[in-house]
Amino acid sequence: MFEAKYQWVPAKAVSSAAVEQLSKELNLAPLTTKLLLQRGITTQKEAEAFLNPTLEQLADPFALHDMQRAVERIKQAIASDEQITVYGDYDVDGISSTAVVYEALMDLGAKVNYYIPDRFKDGYGPNLQRYQQLIKNQTELLITVDNGVAGFAAIEFAQNQGVDVVITDHHALPPKLPPAYAIVHPRYPQHEYACPNLAGVGVAFKLVCALLDEIPQEMLDLVVLGTIADLVELTGENRALVKFGLQALQQTQRPGLIALANSAKLDLTQADAETISFGLAPRLNSLGRLATGQIGVELLTTFDEDQAAEIAAKVEKLNQKRQQETEKIATAAWGQLETADQHLVNVVAGEGWNTGLVGIAASRLVEKSQRPTLVLGIDPVTKIAKGSGRSVAAFDLFAALDPQRQLFEAFGGHQQACGLTIKVSQLPELQKVLDAAAQQQHLDTAGKEKLEIAATLPLSSIDQNLIDQINLLQPFGPGNPAPTFSFTDYQLVQPKMIGKKQNHLQFRLQNAQQQVAAIDFFAGEQGTAFIKQPAAFKFVGHLTLNKWKNQVKPQIMVADLGSSGPLVIDRRTPKLSRQLFDRPATFFFFEQRHYSVLKPYFSADSNLVIGEKQLLQQKSFSELILVDCPPSLKEFAQLFAQLQVEQLEVIFYPFTIKAGVKVPTRAELARVYRYVLKHQQIKLAENLEPLANYLELKPQQLNFILQMFFEAGFVKIDKGLMTGCVSRKKIDLTKMVSYRSKLQQLKSEKILIQGKSADLTNWIARLLTN
């Protein structure tokens, strides 16, 4: 049984009166207004500020802690011609942050360079050896972007050497802060900024705004990259930065971004949040994972088109390599989980796993297992493991591990993600710590993450105008998720797997008015099961517009898919084998005599249930296997309406039903009747088969006709001898019990034995779901 990943819950209830009132004030469709109200936006003023953000909504950058001190020190360095080094990070947020500050300082005439740490040699954040080298190379002022607060030792060293460090960071603050010259952070204790969820590039951009005393809109195409890639909440300032950042990206003149988009076959003029999330960001991230993020800054800041094209081509190759290697790691890691002891928090590690890719693998395993997961690569020589963790909403990963820093060689992160370096010998202790934290945070009873369903939409209501209205709420992301809908009044058709690896599920919803395509990326085994039995599944999704070859059509992006009832598996076979039954499972027989035939086939640990009475004593089954056919479809339906079954396998072996016995034609009935009237005292036991051959019928067909005749009084049978009788009254043979019974049998046979697999499993699934 394929469970949905999330617990589907109705979104916040809003009154129809409130919807009507706000719709009039805003001149919006009721659905759009309902979505605003569900997000807590209740007044016209709030709605207009949300729907139409402006750059004037950005707060004063000097409201950030230590901003005045940071700006004064940087301006002093520029005036004194000091060597400034911008020390960044190797992910998209760090690369874009570095590019923003580097460009601004260049514009101000500073003597500036930048350094992106090597993920493998330097690790995350301030590295003591690297700081020593930079200072040796004459760096006189260090500005960290998207890192710094976790680098106490390196920053203390720099300050002791007379080299000031200005930190701009957004990561979780440790209990003991480094002795930097200035710490610009949106969540500094007792000094929280109006938008505490700024990305690293958001904090860097605020520093630039303060330095330039203006909002440099030409840098917003860089700001939007890191803000979306780092998955910060798109509320407050972040919403304005992304809205205007996407507009800047659509019109960008940066050779690097244009070349990167061209190599990825992306149209920047139509760029949205997904263009960054699934197109640009993974490619830029591949640099830090497989090479160096240093060239990422070069790509974003160069004005040389040839250089941009050359770097973009390299990025594309690295991204392809990233995809291949990540798949290998994720597959191996999942294999470990399937064979290891089960824990509430997964920890897997392997030699040779690229530590630049384990974070992606961890995300995939979280998605697949719905559990927090740490994936680490082991150096076989040093026996040091480096890795990343990803979490679920119910588990604070940083809170679980931050008090245990003595375990780690290096550690940093936030609630939903972390990076760490640890000795292999400490991995068992790490698992114990996480198990204890899971119990402390009640992860075992937290249940699934909730997915709010905004509304249920009839298929006929879906059109481009409706989706345009919904998209007024963009940009979507954390803090402002794309609304999720369920759907009604449709027939599901044409399910199939698509893509090079056949791992994406596509299907269509249709009614008399229209047809709308739906797609579920990376559906995998669940998609394959869906194709076989769509009636056993339910789904919810987001509405988007699919733009292809100058055509714009509504499309549903499946957000979650799960079984709506029992999964039905077709195990029908013309020949029974011992392997079919020799397994620990629950087998059900409608009839005792059929069980007697197969009794030797079953293993000692098989659970055998015989007859309706025994079945109803248990009622609930995780797995149930039906061996023989039910007496009728009606009895089958009545019986299984009383049961709870998660997975149903059907063998439906026809012990007594003989394929090919059809309802007799009028000519066949007349032919047999004429014969029995002319021949008396027929010995049926001896002559049934020869007689059938003579009458050009199968023995089973003749036997059925004679049953009908006996019921109608057309023949008498005494001591095995049959004699024909002349009927004086007109009798409708189609009303005979035997005839109607045969019709029911043939109907059952057509569905249960002869029916196509998809038809059978869907019929049973609908039956058991209703």
PDB file of C-alpha atoms in Angstrom, residues 206-370:
ATOM      1  CA  LYS A 206      21.635  45.173   3.083  1.00  0.00           C
ATOM      2  CA  LEU A 207      25.339  45.827   3.723  1.00  0.00           C
ATOM      3  CA  VAL A 208      25.706  47.050   0.140  1.00  0.00           C
ATOM      4  CA  CYS A 209      22.615  49.258   0.467  1.00  0.00           C
ATOM      5  CA  ALA A 210      24.142  50.815   3.575  1.00  0.00           C
ATOM      6  CA  LEU A 211      27.527  51.297   1.881  1.00  0.00           C
ATOM      7  CA  LEU A 212      26.017  52.876  -1.244  1.00  0.00           C
ATOM      8  CA  ASP A 213      23.240  54.708   0.603  1.00  0.00           C
ATOM      9  CA  GLU A 214      20.800  53.473  -2.045  1.00  0.00           C
ATOM     10  CA  ILE A 215      19.108  50.318  -3.311  1.00  0.00           C
ATOM     11  CA  PRO A 216      21.226  49.017  -6.211  1.00  0.00           C
ATOM     12  CA  GLN A 217      18.464  47.457  -8.311  1.00  0.00           C
ATOM     13  CA  GLU A 218      20.979  46.165 -10.857  1.00  0.00           C
ATOM     14  CA  MET A 219      22.093  43.628  -8.237  1.00  0.00           C
ATOM     15  CA  LEU A 220      18.654  42.173  -7.576  1.00  0.00           C
ATOM     16  CA  ASP A 221      19.182  39.475 -10.227  1.00  0.00           C
ATOM     17  CA  LEU A 222      21.936  38.136  -7.947  1.00  0.00           C
ATOM     18  CA  VAL A 223      19.936  38.610  -4.752  1.00  0.00           C
ATOM     19  CA  VAL A 224      17.042  36.512  -6.052  1.00  0.00           C
ATOM     20  CA  LEU A 225      19.358  33.583  -6.821  1.00  0.00           C
ATOM     21  CA  GLY A 226      20.517  33.067  -3.248  1.00  0.00           C
ATOM     22  CA  THR A 227      17.191  33.967  -1.654  1.00  0.00           C
ATOM     23  CA  ILE A 228      15.264  31.305  -3.559  1.00  0.00           C
ATOM     24  CA  ALA A 229      18.060  28.720  -3.545  1.00  0.00           C
ATOM     25  CA  ASP A 230      18.449  28.929   0.244  1.00  0.00           C
ATOM     26  CA  LEU A 231      14.747  28.224   0.834  1.00  0.00           C
ATOM     27  CA  VAL A 232      14.146  31.124   3.205  1.00  0.00           C
ATOM     28  CA  GLU A 233      10.601  32.244   3.947  1.00  0.00           C
ATOM     29  CA  LEU A 234       9.239  34.458   1.192  1.00  0.00           C
ATOM     30  CA  THR A 235       7.576  36.915   3.536  1.00  0.00           C
ATOM     31  CA  GLY A 236       8.325  40.513   4.415  1.00  0.00           C
ATOM     32  CA  GLU A 237      11.412  41.888   2.673  1.00  0.00           C
ATOM     33  CA  ASN A 238      12.183  38.544   1.071  1.00  0.00           C
ATOM     34  CA  ARG A 239       8.948  38.724  -0.902  1.00  0.00           C
ATOM     35  CA  ALA A 240       9.862  42.142  -2.293  1.00  0.00           C
ATOM     36  CA  LEU A 241      13.446  41.073  -3.024  1.00  0.00           C
ATOM     37  CA  VAL A 242      12.254  38.015  -4.945  1.00  0.00           C
ATOM     38  CA  LYS A 243       9.465  39.803  -6.805  1.00  0.00           C
ATOM     39  CA  PHE A 244      11.774  42.525  -8.093  1.00  0.00           C
ATOM     40  CA  GLY A 245      14.684  40.123  -8.357  1.00  0.00           C
ATOM     41  CA  LEU A 246      12.740  37.946 -10.795  1.00  0.00           C
ATOM     42  CA  GLN A 247      11.914  41.012 -12.860  1.00  0.00           C
ATOM     43  CA  ALA A 248      15.618  41.906 -12.898  1.00  0.00           C
ATOM     44  CA  LEU A 249      16.517  38.336 -13.857  1.00  0.00           C
ATOM     45  CA  GLN A 250      14.068  38.420 -16.766  1.00  0.00           C
ATOM     46  CA  GLN A 251      15.861  41.515 -18.089  1.00  0.00           C
ATOM     47  CA  THR A 252      19.416  40.731 -16.967  1.00  0.00           C
ATOM     48  CA  GLN A 253      22.362  41.785 -19.087  1.00  0.00           C
ATOM     49  CA  ARG A 254      24.884  39.720 -17.142  1.00  0.00           C
ATOM     50  CA  PRO A 255      26.806  37.565 -19.645  1.00  0.00           C
ATOM     51  CA  GLY A 256      27.245  34.847 -17.026  1.00  0.00           C
ATOM     52  CA  LEU A 257      23.550  34.433 -16.256  1.00  0.00           C
ATOM     53  CA  ILE A 258      22.646  34.573 -19.945  1.00  0.00           C
ATOM     54  CA  ALA A 259      25.260  31.927 -20.812  1.00  0.00           C
ATOM     55  CA  LEU A 260      24.187  29.715 -17.905  1.00  0.00           C
ATOM     56  CA  ALA A 261      20.546  29.904 -18.994  1.00  0.00           C
ATOM     57  CA  ASN A 262      21.447  29.168 -22.613  1.00  0.00           C
ATOM     58  CA  SER A 263      23.449  26.072 -21.670  1.00  0.00           C
ATOM     59  CA  ALA A 264      20.523  24.857 -19.560  1.00  0.00           C
ATOM     60  CA  LYS A 265      18.010  25.714 -22.319  1.00  0.00           C
ATOM     61  CA  LEU A 266      16.125  28.110 -20.038  1.00  0.00           C
ATOM     62  CA  ASP A 267      14.242  31.195 -21.175  1.00  0.00           C
ATOM     63  CA  LEU A 268      15.177  33.959 -18.739  1.00  0.00           C
ATOM     64  CA  THR A 269      12.501  36.267 -20.106  1.00  0.00           C
ATOM     65  CA  GLN A 270       9.957  33.870 -18.522  1.00  0.00           C
ATOM     66  CA  ALA A 271      11.999  33.216 -15.369  1.00  0.00           C
ATOM     67  CA  ASP A 272      10.149  32.394 -12.164  1.00  0.00           C
ATOM     68  CA  ALA A 273      11.050  30.827  -8.830  1.00  0.00           C
ATOM     69  CA  GLU A 274      11.122  27.337 -10.372  1.00  0.00           C
ATOM     70  CA  THR A 275      13.609  28.518 -13.011  1.00  0.00           C
ATOM     71  CA  ILE A 276      16.023  29.144 -10.167  1.00  0.00           C
ATOM     72  CA  SER A 277      15.084  26.190  -7.944  1.00  0.00           C
ATOM     73  CA  PHE A 278      15.270  23.543 -10.655  1.00  0.00           C
ATOM     74  CA  GLY A 279      17.404  25.206 -13.317  1.00  0.00           C
ATOM     75  CA  LEU A 280      20.006  27.760 -12.286  1.00  0.00           C
ATOM     76  CA  ALA A 281      20.592  26.857  -8.636  1.00  0.00           C
ATOM     77  CA  PRO A 282      21.456  23.156  -9.095  1.00  0.00           C
ATOM     78  CA  ARG A 283      23.982  24.091 -11.760  1.00  0.00           C
ATOM     79  CA  LEU A 284      25.689  26.743  -9.656  1.00  0.00           C
ATOM     80  CA  ASN A 285      25.683  24.395  -6.670  1.00  0.00           C
ATOM     81  CA  SER A 286      27.448  21.725  -8.718  1.00  0.00           C
ATOM     82  CA  LEU A 287      30.562  23.946  -8.748  1.00  0.00           C
ATOM     83  CA  GLY A 288      31.042  23.772  -5.007  1.00  0.00           C
ATOM     84  CA  ARG A 289      30.133  20.097  -4.933  1.00  0.00           C
ATOM     85  CA  LEU A 290      32.482  18.874  -7.655  1.00  0.00           C
ATOM     86  CA  ALA A 291      34.950  21.697  -8.360  1.00  0.00           C
ATOM     87  CA  THR A 292      35.224  25.145  -6.774  1.00  0.00           C
ATOM     88  CA  GLY A 293      32.676  27.871  -6.159  1.00  0.00           C
ATOM     89  CA  GLN A 294      35.374  30.407  -7.018  1.00  0.00           C
ATOM     90  CA  ILE A 295      34.535  30.195 -10.712  1.00  0.00           C
ATOM     91  CA  GLY A 296      30.870  30.693  -9.840  1.00  0.00           C
ATOM     92  CA  VAL A 297      31.664  34.226  -8.703  1.00  0.00           C
ATOM     93  CA  GLU A 298      33.673  34.726 -11.900  1.00  0.00           C
ATOM     94  CA  LEU A 299      30.647  33.617 -13.924  1.00  0.00           C
ATOM     95  CA  LEU A 300      28.276  36.003 -12.138  1.00  0.00           C
ATOM     96  CA  THR A 301      30.578  39.034 -12.266  1.00  0.00           C
ATOM     97  CA  THR A 302      32.331  38.750 -15.635  1.00  0.00           C
ATOM     98  CA  PHE A 303      31.531  41.087 -18.520  1.00  0.00           C
ATOM     99  CA  ASP A 304      33.399  38.889 -20.994  1.00  0.00           C
ATOM    100  CA  GLU A 305      30.874  36.894 -23.038  1.00  0.00           C
ATOM    101  CA  ASP A 306      33.454  34.349 -24.201  1.00  0.00           C
ATOM    102  CA  GLN A 307      34.605  33.689 -20.653  1.00  0.00           C
ATOM    103  CA  ALA A 308      30.983  33.389 -19.547  1.00  0.00           C
ATOM    104  CA  ALA A 309      30.202  30.839 -22.274  1.00  0.00           C
ATOM    105  CA  GLU A 310      33.294  28.808 -21.386  1.00  0.00           C
ATOM    106  CA  ILE A 311      32.437  28.681 -17.681  1.00  0.00           C
ATOM    107  CA  ALA A 312      28.764  27.920 -18.398  1.00  0.00           C
ATOM    108  CA  ALA A 313      29.738  24.937 -20.560  1.00  0.00           C
ATOM    109  CA  LYS A 314      31.904  23.622 -17.723  1.00  0.00           C
ATOM    110  CA  VAL A 315      29.047  24.120 -15.277  1.00  0.00           C
ATOM    111  CA  GLU A 316      26.683  22.113 -17.490  1.00  0.00           C
ATOM    112  CA  LYS A 317      29.093  19.159 -17.620  1.00  0.00           C
ATOM    113  CA  LEU A 318      29.582  19.274 -13.861  1.00  0.00           C
ATOM    114  CA  ASN A 319      25.840  19.335 -13.333  1.00  0.00           C
ATOM    115  CA  GLN A 320      25.395  16.198 -15.428  1.00  0.00           C
ATOM    116  CA  LYS A 321      28.126  14.499 -13.411  1.00  0.00           C
ATOM    117  CA  ARG A 322      26.428  15.650 -10.202  1.00  0.00           C
ATOM    118  CA  GLN A 323      23.169  14.021 -11.248  1.00  0.00           C
ATOM    119  CA  GLN A 324      24.844  10.705 -12.036  1.00  0.00           C
ATOM    120  CA  GLU A 325      26.935  10.527  -8.862  1.00  0.00           C
ATOM    121  CA  THR A 326      24.073  11.651  -6.644  1.00  0.00           C
ATOM    122  CA  GLU A 327      21.907   8.857  -8.008  1.00  0.00           C
ATOM    123  CA  LYS A 328      24.590   6.300  -7.112  1.00  0.00           C
ATOM    124  CA  ILE A 329      24.970   7.627  -3.563  1.00  0.00           C
ATOM    125  CA  ALA A 330      21.223   7.840  -2.947  1.00  0.00           C
ATOM    126  CA  THR A 331      20.719   4.284  -4.207  1.00  0.00           C
ATOM    127  CA  ALA A 332      23.518   2.911  -2.020  1.00  0.00           C
ATOM    128  CA  ALA A 333      22.316   4.871   1.016  1.00  0.00           C
ATOM    129  CA  TRP A 334      18.757   3.626   0.582  1.00  0.00           C
ATOM    130  CA  GLY A 335      20.091   0.096   0.345  1.00  0.00           C
ATOM    131  CA  GLN A 336      21.757   0.563   3.737  1.00  0.00           C
ATOM    132  CA  LEU A 337      18.526   1.796   5.293  1.00  0.00           C
ATOM    133  CA  GLU A 338      16.577  -1.183   3.989  1.00  0.00           C
ATOM    134  CA  THR A 339      18.911  -3.665   5.682  1.00  0.00           C
ATOM    135  CA  ALA A 340      19.859  -1.753   8.859  1.00  0.00           C
ATOM    136  CA  ASP A 341      18.019  -1.459  12.176  1.00  0.00           C
ATOM    137  CA  GLN A 342      15.209   1.083  12.033  1.00  0.00           C
ATOM    138  CA  HIS A 343      15.651   4.428  13.796  1.00  0.00           C
ATOM    139  CA  LEU A 344      13.525   7.558  13.996  1.00  0.00           C
ATOM    140  CA  VAL A 345      16.488   9.454  12.524  1.00  0.00           C
ATOM    141  CA  ASN A 346      18.463   7.845   9.707  1.00  0.00           C
ATOM    142  CA  VAL A 347      22.278   7.860   9.740  1.00  0.00           C
ATOM    143  CA  VAL A 348      24.057   6.270   6.775  1.00  0.00           C
ATOM    144  CA  ALA A 349      27.706   6.475   5.746  1.00  0.00           C
ATOM    145  CA  GLY A 350      29.818   5.023   2.989  1.00  0.00           C
ATOM    146  CA  GLU A 351      33.412   5.073   1.820  1.00  0.00           C
ATOM    147  CA  GLY A 352      34.038   6.993  -1.362  1.00  0.00           C
ATOM    148  CA  TRP A 353      30.789   8.924  -1.284  1.00  0.00           C
ATOM    149  CA  ASN A 354      31.396  12.439  -2.586  1.00  0.00           C
ATOM    150  CA  THR A 355      30.874  14.681   0.429  1.00  0.00           C
ATOM    151  CA  GLY A 356      29.782  17.464  -1.882  1.00  0.00           C
ATOM    152  CA  LEU A 357      26.750  15.431  -2.941  1.00  0.00           C
ATOM    153  CA  VAL A 358      25.626  13.776   0.274  1.00  0.00           C
ATOM    154  CA  GLY A 359      23.317  16.686   1.114  1.00  0.00           C
ATOM    155  CA  ILE A 360      21.278  16.087  -2.030  1.00  0.00           C
ATOM    156  CA  ALA A 361      21.154  12.370  -1.236  1.00  0.00           C
ATOM    157  CA  ALA A 362      19.980  13.195   2.294  1.00  0.00           C
ATOM    158  CA  SER A 363      17.148  15.314   0.895  1.00  0.00           C
ATOM    159  CA  ARG A 364      16.042  12.443  -1.328  1.00  0.00           C
ATOM    160  CA  LEU A 365      16.066   9.989   1.553  1.00  0.00           C
ATOM    161  CA  VAL A 366      14.030  12.365   3.708  1.00  0.00           C
ATOM    162  CA  GLU A 367      11.499  12.590   0.890  1.00  0.00           C
ATOM    163  CA  LYS A 368      11.409   8.812   0.516  1.00  0.00           C
ATOM    164  CA  SER A 369      11.477   7.762   4.178  1.00  0.00           C
ATOM    165  CA  GLN A 370       9.773  10.817   5.714  1.00  0.00           C
TER     166      GLN A 370
END
